[in-house]
Amino acid sequence: MISVVIVNAGNYLYNLLLGRILGPEEFADAALLITFLLVLSFLAMTFQLTVAKFSVIYDQDVFVSFINKMYKYAAFAGVALGILLILFSESLQEVFNTKSSDMFIIFGIGVPVYFFMSVNRGVFQGGKKFDKLAVTYQAEMLTRLMITLVLIYAIGAQFSILIALGIGISFVLGLFPFRTKDISLFKSYTLPPNQSKYVTKFFVLTAFYELTQIIINNSDILMVKHYFETYDAGLYASLALIGRVVYFVAWMFVMLLLPKVVQKQKDGEPHTDILFKYVGYIALLSSCIIASCYIFPEFVINSMFGSEYLSMAPLLWKYAIATSLFAISNIFAYYFLSLDQYIPVILSALLGISQVVLIVYFHENLTQVVLMQIVAMAILLVFQILYFLKKEIMNKRAKI
């Protein structure tokens, strides 16, 4: 937990420094790359969560076959996605109004490494080797922060290209420490048919949920970059970064939640107390952040990004509400996902799509964009709570 706090603080500092150094217009392209990085992290998280879950379940013999297959799938997915980014780099430049297409090419080259890194992290997470897991996250964060700053101040190239380079290099360093035991990518491995089906089902549904995470957590920045001028998009990116501090901290609890719930489920022990504890933590944290953003919006923005971004002050607490609602509903969703219950995943997908639809039709100004997110996330949280209550009532009746 301490390590994740440090990593998130470092990533936050990385974003804040870029915002201050580049200014709103240049920061818009930088924020787009950072959003692409978040999208990539959600896609790769499918591999990490799958590996983490089945690392707890499988014995050593089955695990060897499982982990080698996951590394092969990760390599294939990473290469395929990287090639797509490179091939469509010019189209992406047009859609998102960026100054260069090269930044997408550089980013695409690093994508396969990130997928490989995520499988490695899944092994450490599932095995509760949090010391090694912490090192991989810190190595990625520290190298991205330091190398990007060195490149910006030492080389007179376009900022977006330098940032893409810094991100790509950080992927390589994030591979370490790398688990080499029992790994042989050139041998053929198979899983028992029933286990293969189980893994595939969990993987596909997790991928589906991570896709909803991408839509909910990143679609607003991408759509603002498309619909609004570059300067406004840069301002909005600063707003999103400050408001999402709740989500970044919530992810710390998700990392701890999944292995604990899976283990308790495996041992036949009750596990709702874990859910209540983590939801309570996030609710308390969210309340404090929303209150701070409401009472001291100008101080918060000026301290973090500078006076150029102060026009976003009236929207800060509203965006914090939207993010808080999402963070709490996310705890519920991952709790059910770890128990192989997938209705909340479908609910998240529907509400994620509804958020996009709302913004497509209501984007006259940035205030309207934020309000549409509050509406969608409030509905999502209500549905998650209702589903939880329904399951609890059904479980109690079954015991009677």
Tab-separated table of C-alpha atoms in Angstrom:
chain	number	residue	atom	x	y	z
A	1	MET	CA	0.000	0.000	0.000
A	2	ILE	CA	2.830	2.378	0.850
A	3	SER	CA	4.531	1.578	-2.431
A	4	VAL	CA	1.358	2.175	-4.463
A	5	VAL	CA	0.907	5.531	-2.725
A	6	ILE	CA	4.479	6.451	-3.706
A	7	VAL	CA	3.977	5.276	-7.299
A	8	ASN	CA	0.715	7.182	-7.682
A	9	ALA	CA	2.321	10.266	-6.126
A	10	GLY	CA	5.195	9.962	-8.609
A	11	ASN	CA	2.831	9.588	-11.551
A	12	TYR	CA	0.863	12.538	-10.278
A	13	LEU	CA	4.029	14.618	-9.993
A	14	TYR	CA	4.903	13.587	-13.561
A	15	ASN	CA	1.580	14.941	-14.809
A	16	LEU	CA	1.750	18.110	-12.742
A	17	LEU	CA	5.259	18.943	-13.914
A	18	LEU	CA	4.280	18.426	-17.541
A	19	GLY	CA	1.258	20.690	-17.038
A	20	ARG	CA	3.381	23.450	-15.549
A	21	ILE	CA	6.290	23.122	-17.985
A	22	LEU	CA	4.262	22.838	-21.195
A	23	GLY	CA	1.237	25.091	-20.604
A	24	PRO	CA	-2.385	24.238	-21.555
A	25	GLU	CA	-1.917	23.934	-25.332
A	26	GLU	CA	1.174	21.685	-25.324
A	27	PHE	CA	-0.172	19.794	-22.311
A	28	ALA	CA	-3.212	18.744	-24.359
A	29	ASP	CA	-1.032	16.451	-26.528
A	30	ALA	CA	0.879	15.217	-23.480
A	31	ALA	CA	-2.389	14.434	-21.693
A	32	LEU	CA	-3.563	12.490	-24.740
A	33	LEU	CA	-0.454	10.295	-24.562
A	34	ILE	CA	-0.992	9.805	-20.839
A	35	THR	CA	-4.603	8.837	-21.577
A	36	PHE	CA	-3.357	6.313	-24.145
A	37	LEU	CA	-1.075	4.965	-21.422
A	38	LEU	CA	-4.068	4.569	-19.090
A	39	VAL	CA	-6.025	2.831	-21.850
A	40	LEU	CA	-3.086	0.473	-22.384
A	41	SER	CA	-2.866	-0.209	-18.655
A	42	PHE	CA	-6.530	-1.234	-18.571
A	43	LEU	CA	-6.104	-3.555	-21.554
A	44	ALA	CA	-2.997	-5.140	-20.058
A	45	MET	CA	-4.714	-5.397	-16.670
A	46	THR	CA	-6.816	-8.186	-18.183
A	47	PHE	CA	-3.671	-10.326	-18.281
A	48	GLN	CA	-2.498	-9.210	-14.846
A	49	LEU	CA	-5.805	-9.957	-13.080
A	50	THR	CA	-6.217	-13.295	-14.852
A	51	VAL	CA	-2.716	-14.384	-13.865
A	52	ALA	CA	-3.221	-13.087	-10.304
A	53	LYS	CA	-6.450	-15.043	-9.873
A	54	PHE	CA	-5.212	-18.373	-11.216
A	55	SER	CA	-1.852	-18.090	-9.471
A	56	VAL	CA	-3.848	-18.511	-6.272
A	57	ILE	CA	-5.904	-21.436	-7.602
A	58	TYR	CA	-3.466	-23.640	-9.558
A	59	ASP	CA	-0.849	-26.000	-8.188
A	60	GLN	CA	2.679	-25.833	-9.595
A	61	ASP	CA	2.293	-28.295	-12.510
A	62	VAL	CA	-0.813	-26.658	-13.982
A	63	PHE	CA	0.555	-23.199	-13.215
A	64	VAL	CA	3.654	-23.751	-15.397
A	65	SER	CA	1.475	-24.505	-18.436
A	66	PHE	CA	-0.877	-21.655	-17.595
A	67	ILE	CA	1.775	-18.965	-17.170
A	68	ASN	CA	3.599	-19.871	-20.379
A	69	LYS	CA	0.375	-19.705	-22.370
A	70	MET	CA	-0.385	-16.297	-20.836
A	71	TYR	CA	3.035	-14.948	-21.824
A	72	LYS	CA	2.470	-16.125	-25.401
A	73	TYR	CA	-1.000	-14.561	-25.566
A	74	ALA	CA	0.362	-11.328	-24.108
A	75	ALA	CA	3.119	-11.191	-26.712
A	76	PHE	CA	0.629	-11.746	-29.534
A	77	ALA	CA	-1.822	-9.126	-28.224
A	78	GLY	CA	0.938	-6.578	-27.638
A	79	VAL	CA	2.463	-6.962	-31.096
A	80	ALA	CA	-0.962	-6.800	-32.787
A	81	LEU	CA	-1.988	-3.635	-30.928
A	82	GLY	CA	1.406	-2.016	-31.486
A	83	ILE	CA	1.190	-2.638	-35.240
A	84	LEU	CA	-2.315	-1.129	-35.357
A	85	LEU	CA	-1.117	2.035	-33.594
A	86	ILE	CA	1.760	2.397	-36.046
A	87	LEU	CA	-0.387	1.757	-39.130
A	88	PHE	CA	-3.109	4.209	-38.066
A	89	SER	CA	-0.828	6.858	-36.556
A	90	GLU	CA	-1.748	9.483	-39.154
A	91	SER	CA	-5.472	8.818	-38.713
A	92	LEU	CA	-5.077	9.189	-34.947
A	93	GLN	CA	-3.322	12.504	-35.510
A	94	GLU	CA	-6.329	13.787	-37.468
A	95	VAL	CA	-8.947	12.502	-35.025
A	96	PHE	CA	-7.283	13.964	-31.938
A	97	ASN	CA	-5.855	17.132	-33.512
A	98	THR	CA	-2.252	16.444	-32.462
A	99	LYS	CA	0.853	18.135	-33.863
A	100	SER	CA	2.597	14.894	-34.793
A	101	SER	CA	1.850	11.291	-35.727
A	102	ASP	CA	5.306	10.113	-34.642
A	103	MET	CA	4.286	10.029	-30.994
A	104	PHE	CA	1.776	7.254	-31.787
A	105	ILE	CA	4.463	5.278	-33.653
A	106	ILE	CA	6.887	5.461	-30.720
A	107	PHE	CA	4.144	4.537	-28.292
A	108	GLY	CA	3.126	1.564	-30.459
A	109	ILE	CA	6.668	0.180	-30.424
A	110	GLY	CA	6.576	0.001	-26.628
A	111	VAL	CA	3.161	-1.668	-26.334
A	112	PRO	CA	4.329	-5.355	-26.524
A	113	VAL	CA	6.730	-4.769	-23.644
A	114	TYR	CA	3.905	-3.422	-21.485
A	115	PHE	CA	1.769	-6.546	-22.005
A	116	PHE	CA	4.700	-8.777	-21.076
A	117	MET	CA	5.298	-6.646	-17.995
A	118	SER	CA	1.661	-7.051	-16.909
A	119	VAL	CA	1.824	-10.860	-16.933
A	120	ASN	CA	4.967	-10.636	-14.822
A	121	ARG	CA	3.143	-8.395	-12.355
A	122	GLY	CA	0.185	-10.775	-12.237
A	123	VAL	CA	2.479	-13.576	-11.011
A	124	PHE	CA	3.785	-11.374	-8.194
A	125	GLN	CA	0.297	-10.122	-7.296
A	126	GLY	CA	-1.274	-13.593	-7.189
A	127	GLY	CA	1.666	-14.982	-5.218
A	128	LYS	CA	1.390	-12.044	-2.773
A	129	LYS	CA	5.001	-11.118	-3.496
A	130	PHE	CA	4.178	-7.471	-3.030
A	131	ASP	CA	7.802	-6.447	-2.540
A	132	LYS	CA	8.711	-7.471	-6.088
A	133	LEU	CA	5.419	-6.120	-7.429
A	134	ALA	CA	6.238	-2.795	-5.800
A	135	VAL	CA	9.677	-2.682	-7.426
A	136	THR	CA	8.248	-3.146	-10.937
A	137	TYR	CA	5.792	-0.281	-10.454
A	138	GLN	CA	8.384	2.019	-8.922
A	139	ALA	CA	10.939	1.258	-11.629
A	140	GLU	CA	8.414	2.185	-14.320
A	141	MET	CA	7.295	5.353	-12.552
A	142	LEU	CA	10.753	6.663	-11.637
A	143	THR	CA	12.298	6.087	-15.060
A	144	ARG	CA	9.336	7.696	-16.840
A	145	LEU	CA	9.562	10.746	-14.587
A	146	MET	CA	13.317	11.229	-14.747
A	147	ILE	CA	13.942	10.301	-18.385
A	148	THR	CA	11.083	12.478	-19.659
A	149	LEU	CA	12.330	15.516	-17.759
A	150	VAL	CA	15.904	14.943	-18.982
A	151	LEU	CA	14.712	14.624	-22.589
A	152	ILE	CA	12.571	17.795	-22.382
A	153	TYR	CA	15.399	19.921	-21.007
A	154	ALA	CA	18.279	18.341	-22.979
A	155	ILE	CA	16.790	17.862	-26.464
A	156	GLY	CA	15.102	20.485	-28.596
A	157	ALA	CA	12.618	18.145	-30.254
A	158	GLN	CA	8.826	18.235	-30.204
A	159	PHE	CA	7.539	17.709	-26.674
A	160	SER	CA	5.010	14.998	-27.571
A	161	ILE	CA	7.728	12.859	-29.207
A	162	LEU	CA	10.014	13.212	-26.176
A	163	ILE	CA	7.205	12.238	-23.827
A	164	ALA	CA	6.427	9.171	-25.953
A	165	LEU	CA	10.104	8.190	-25.789
A	166	GLY	CA	10.118	8.542	-22.004
A	167	ILE	CA	7.016	6.372	-21.709
A	168	GLY	CA	8.466	3.677	-23.986
A	169	ILE	CA	11.758	3.478	-22.090
A	170	SER	CA	9.888	3.221	-18.767
A	171	PHE	CA	8.110	0.075	-20.017
A	172	VAL	CA	11.471	-1.695	-20.409
A	173	LEU	CA	12.597	-0.784	-16.892
A	174	GLY	CA	9.208	-1.826	-15.505
A	175	LEU	CA	9.962	-5.421	-16.547
A	176	PHE	CA	12.382	-5.794	-13.643
A	177	PRO	CA	12.496	-7.842	-11.505
A	178	PHE	CA	11.419	-10.375	-14.128
A	179	ARG	CA	10.306	-13.851	-13.098
A	180	THR	CA	12.244	-16.316	-15.279
A	181	LYS	CA	11.450	-19.540	-13.390
A	182	ASP	CA	9.505	-22.165	-15.407
A	183	ILE	CA	9.217	-19.875	-18.448
A	184	SER	CA	9.855	-21.319	-21.898
A	185	LEU	CA	8.093	-19.446	-24.684
A	186	PHE	CA	9.191	-21.857	-27.400
A	187	LYS	CA	7.671	-25.005	-25.897
A	188	SER	CA	4.081	-26.106	-26.420
A	189	TYR	CA	1.918	-26.109	-23.303
A	190	THR	CA	-1.675	-27.203	-22.811
A	191	LEU	CA	-4.200	-26.903	-19.997
A	192	PRO	CA	-6.841	-29.502	-19.080
A	193	PRO	CA	-9.963	-28.760	-21.194
A	194	ASN	CA	-12.125	-27.776	-18.219
A	195	GLN	CA	-9.426	-25.445	-16.884
A	196	SER	CA	-8.812	-23.928	-20.309
A	197	LYS	CA	-12.513	-23.130	-20.599
A	198	TYR	CA	-12.550	-21.585	-17.112
A	199	VAL	CA	-9.517	-19.396	-17.846
A	200	THR	CA	-10.947	-18.289	-21.198
A	201	LYS	CA	-14.270	-17.353	-19.627
A	202	PHE	CA	-12.641	-15.295	-16.888
A	203	PHE	CA	-10.211	-13.678	-19.331
A	204	VAL	CA	-12.901	-12.650	-21.828
A	205	LEU	CA	-15.187	-11.227	-19.167
A	206	THR	CA	-12.313	-9.424	-17.470
A	207	ALA	CA	-11.287	-7.980	-20.841
A	208	PHE	CA	-14.872	-6.895	-21.354
A	209	TYR	CA	-14.880	-5.169	-17.970
A	210	GLU	CA	-11.533	-3.497	-18.604
A	211	LEU	CA	-13.002	-2.188	-21.844
A	212	THR	CA	-15.803	-0.591	-19.840
A	213	GLN	CA	-13.119	0.906	-17.573
A	214	ILE	CA	-11.461	2.436	-20.612
A	215	ILE	CA	-14.752	3.911	-21.789
A	216	ILE	CA	-15.744	5.330	-18.403
A	217	ASN	CA	-12.336	6.510	-17.241
A	218	ASN	CA	-10.879	7.898	-20.457
A	219	SER	CA	-13.606	8.624	-23.000
A	220	ASP	CA	-14.215	12.112	-21.621
A	221	ILE	CA	-10.624	13.271	-22.241
A	222	LEU	CA	-10.546	11.712	-25.703
A	223	MET	CA	-13.900	13.246	-26.656
A	224	VAL	CA	-12.993	16.672	-25.278
A	225	LYS	CA	-9.765	16.511	-27.300
A	226	HIS	CA	-11.905	15.799	-30.372
A	227	TYR	CA	-14.764	18.274	-29.811
A	228	PHE	CA	-12.961	21.248	-28.230
A	229	GLU	CA	-10.053	23.498	-29.117
A	230	THR	CA	-6.579	22.404	-28.037
A	231	TYR	CA	-6.353	25.064	-25.327
A	232	ASP	CA	-9.676	24.005	-23.756
A	233	ALA	CA	-8.649	20.346	-23.999
A	234	GLY	CA	-5.474	21.152	-22.058
A	235	LEU	CA	-7.487	22.930	-19.365
A	236	TYR	CA	-9.861	19.983	-19.105
A	237	ALA	CA	-6.943	17.552	-18.834
A	238	SER	CA	-5.719	19.396	-15.734
A	239	LEU	CA	-9.219	19.206	-14.245
A	240	ALA	CA	-9.426	15.467	-14.941
A	241	LEU	CA	-6.023	14.819	-13.426
A	242	ILE	CA	-6.869	16.556	-10.153
A	243	GLY	CA	-10.318	14.967	-9.924
A	244	ARG	CA	-8.999	11.461	-10.554
A	245	VAL	CA	-6.808	11.363	-7.475
A	246	VAL	CA	-9.676	9.411	-5.880
A	247	TYR	CA	-9.492	6.728	-8.558
A	248	PHE	CA	-5.712	6.432	-8.344
A	249	VAL	CA	-5.886	5.783	-4.602
A	250	ALA	CA	-8.861	3.430	-5.027
A	251	TRP	CA	-6.734	1.262	-7.306
A	252	MET	CA	-4.440	0.580	-4.355
A	253	PHE	CA	-7.337	-1.170	-2.611
A	254	VAL	CA	-8.331	-3.080	-5.759
A	255	MET	CA	-4.812	-4.540	-5.934
A	256	LEU	CA	-5.239	-5.926	-2.414
A	257	LEU	CA	-8.917	-6.822	-2.740
A	258	LEU	CA	-8.806	-9.441	-5.508
A	259	PRO	CA	-6.303	-11.965	-4.035
A	260	LYS	CA	-7.916	-11.714	-0.579
A	261	VAL	CA	-11.449	-12.323	-1.836
A	262	VAL	CA	-10.360	-15.216	-4.095
A	263	GLN	CA	-8.494	-16.854	-1.192
A	264	LYS	CA	-11.451	-16.505	1.202
A	265	GLN	CA	-13.807	-17.862	-1.453
A	266	LYS	CA	-11.454	-20.824	-1.968
A	267	ASP	CA	-11.326	-21.473	1.799
A	268	GLY	CA	-15.110	-21.195	2.163
A	269	GLU	CA	-14.870	-18.135	4.432
A	270	PRO	CA	-17.132	-15.015	4.392
A	271	HIS	CA	-15.697	-12.040	2.523
A	272	THR	CA	-18.268	-9.224	2.542
A	273	ASP	CA	-16.370	-7.599	5.412
A	274	ILE	CA	-13.460	-6.959	3.012
A	275	LEU	CA	-15.819	-5.210	0.594
A	276	PHE	CA	-17.348	-3.045	3.339
A	277	LYS	CA	-13.922	-2.078	4.649
A	278	TYR	CA	-12.581	-0.952	1.280
A	279	VAL	CA	-15.789	0.819	0.267
A	280	GLY	CA	-15.646	2.686	3.584
A	281	TYR	CA	-12.063	3.755	2.960
A	282	ILE	CA	-12.862	5.081	-0.500
A	283	ALA	CA	-16.074	6.823	0.630
A	284	LEU	CA	-14.208	8.626	3.417
A	285	LEU	CA	-11.358	9.615	1.132
A	286	SER	CA	-13.784	10.797	-1.543
A	287	SER	CA	-15.696	12.968	0.901
A	288	CYS	CA	-12.517	14.698	2.031
A	289	ILE	CA	-11.358	15.360	-1.529
A	290	ILE	CA	-14.753	16.656	-2.705
A	291	ALA	CA	-14.940	18.981	0.306
A	292	SER	CA	-11.430	20.304	-0.349
A	293	CYS	CA	-12.202	20.897	-4.035
A	294	TYR	CA	-15.425	22.720	-3.124
A	295	ILE	CA	-13.924	24.955	-0.427
A	296	PHE	CA	-10.486	25.641	-1.940
A	297	PRO	CA	-10.780	25.116	-5.729
A	298	GLU	CA	-8.539	28.012	-6.782
A	299	PHE	CA	-5.898	27.143	-4.216
A	300	VAL	CA	-5.850	23.490	-5.379
A	301	ILE	CA	-5.549	24.325	-9.074
A	302	ASN	CA	-3.048	27.138	-8.592
A	303	SER	CA	-0.879	24.960	-6.346
A	304	MET	CA	-0.869	22.042	-8.751
A	305	PHE	CA	-0.895	23.568	-12.229
A	306	GLY	CA	-0.524	27.323	-11.905
A	307	SER	CA	-2.622	30.391	-12.687
A	308	GLU	CA	-3.056	29.486	-16.384
A	309	TYR	CA	-5.540	26.772	-15.375
A	310	LEU	CA	-7.656	28.741	-12.853
A	311	SER	CA	-10.678	28.963	-15.166
A	312	MET	CA	-11.389	25.312	-14.287
A	313	ALA	CA	-11.845	26.054	-10.566
A	314	PRO	CA	-15.705	26.100	-10.562
A	315	LEU	CA	-15.794	22.612	-12.123
A	316	LEU	CA	-13.288	20.928	-9.825
A	317	TRP	CA	-15.637	19.677	-7.088
A	318	LYS	CA	-18.181	18.478	-9.640
A	319	TYR	CA	-15.566	16.395	-11.439
A	320	ALA	CA	-14.425	15.014	-8.083
A	321	ILE	CA	-17.995	13.828	-7.444
A	322	ALA	CA	-18.099	11.988	-10.778
A	323	THR	CA	-14.768	10.283	-10.087
A	324	SER	CA	-15.744	9.352	-6.530
A	325	LEU	CA	-18.959	7.700	-7.685
A	326	PHE	CA	-16.975	5.718	-10.241
A	327	ALA	CA	-14.278	4.709	-7.736
A	328	ILE	CA	-16.819	3.307	-5.245
A	329	SER	CA	-18.764	1.424	-7.923
A	330	ASN	CA	-15.442	0.041	-9.159
A	331	ILE	CA	-14.762	-1.601	-5.794
A	332	PHE	CA	-18.121	-3.388	-6.060
A	333	ALA	CA	-17.403	-4.478	-9.637
A	334	TYR	CA	-13.969	-5.972	-8.902
A	335	TYR	CA	-15.365	-7.695	-5.814
A	336	PHE	CA	-17.978	-9.481	-7.919
A	337	LEU	CA	-15.495	-10.126	-10.714
A	338	SER	CA	-13.199	-11.950	-8.285
A	339	LEU	CA	-16.187	-14.147	-7.341
A	340	ASP	CA	-16.977	-14.988	-10.993
A	341	GLN	CA	-20.197	-12.959	-10.893
A	342	TYR	CA	-20.460	-10.936	-14.072
A	343	ILE	CA	-23.764	-9.038	-14.035
A	344	PRO	CA	-21.998	-5.927	-12.588
A	345	VAL	CA	-19.589	-6.081	-15.527
A	346	ILE	CA	-22.498	-5.843	-17.955
A	347	LEU	CA	-24.005	-2.988	-15.919
A	348	SER	CA	-20.691	-1.102	-16.091
A	349	ALA	CA	-20.534	-1.621	-19.848
A	350	LEU	CA	-24.034	-0.261	-20.378
A	351	LEU	CA	-23.406	2.783	-18.196
A	352	GLY	CA	-20.021	3.367	-19.828
A	353	ILE	CA	-21.676	3.443	-23.237
A	354	SER	CA	-24.412	5.722	-21.899
A	355	GLN	CA	-21.734	8.162	-20.686
A	356	VAL	CA	-20.272	8.353	-24.175
A	357	VAL	CA	-23.717	8.823	-25.721
A	358	LEU	CA	-24.570	11.593	-23.241
A	359	ILE	CA	-21.343	13.469	-24.014
A	360	VAL	CA	-21.864	13.056	-27.769
A	361	TYR	CA	-25.250	14.785	-27.489
A	362	PHE	CA	-24.448	17.210	-24.666
A	363	HIS	CA	-21.079	18.923	-25.074
A	364	GLU	CA	-21.894	22.597	-25.563
A	365	ASN	CA	-19.356	23.428	-22.863
A	366	LEU	CA	-17.064	21.677	-20.387
A	367	THR	CA	-19.589	22.034	-17.552
A	368	GLN	CA	-22.092	19.992	-19.499
A	369	VAL	CA	-19.486	17.281	-20.128
A	370	VAL	CA	-18.842	16.946	-16.383
A	371	LEU	CA	-22.552	16.892	-15.484
A	372	MET	CA	-23.195	14.055	-17.941
A	373	GLN	CA	-20.518	12.000	-16.183
A	374	ILE	CA	-22.090	12.616	-12.770
A	375	VAL	CA	-25.460	11.388	-14.063
A	376	ALA	CA	-24.000	8.216	-15.600
A	377	MET	CA	-21.810	7.342	-12.590
A	378	ALA	CA	-24.604	7.948	-10.051
A	379	ILE	CA	-26.844	5.507	-11.924
A	380	LEU	CA	-23.995	2.975	-12.121
A	381	LEU	CA	-23.356	3.080	-8.362
A	382	VAL	CA	-27.076	2.702	-7.561
A	383	PHE	CA	-27.286	-0.391	-9.773
A	384	GLN	CA	-24.144	-1.905	-8.203
A	385	ILE	CA	-25.542	-1.442	-4.686
A	386	LEU	CA	-28.931	-2.871	-5.656
A	387	TYR	CA	-27.247	-5.923	-7.198
A	388	PHE	CA	-25.180	-6.457	-4.054
A	389	LEU	CA	-28.278	-6.230	-1.828
A	390	LYS	CA	-30.122	-8.667	-4.069
A	391	LYS	CA	-27.273	-11.212	-3.862
A	392	GLU	CA	-27.095	-10.849	-0.076
A	393	ILE	CA	-30.849	-11.478	0.300
A	394	MET	CA	-30.618	-14.526	-1.979
A	395	ASN	CA	-27.658	-15.929	0.012
A	396	LYS	CA	-29.489	-15.523	3.323
A	397	ARG	CA	-32.583	-17.254	1.957
A	398	ALA	CA	-30.432	-20.114	0.654
A	399	LYS	CA	-28.927	-20.623	4.127
A	400	ILE	CA	-32.387	-20.699	5.715
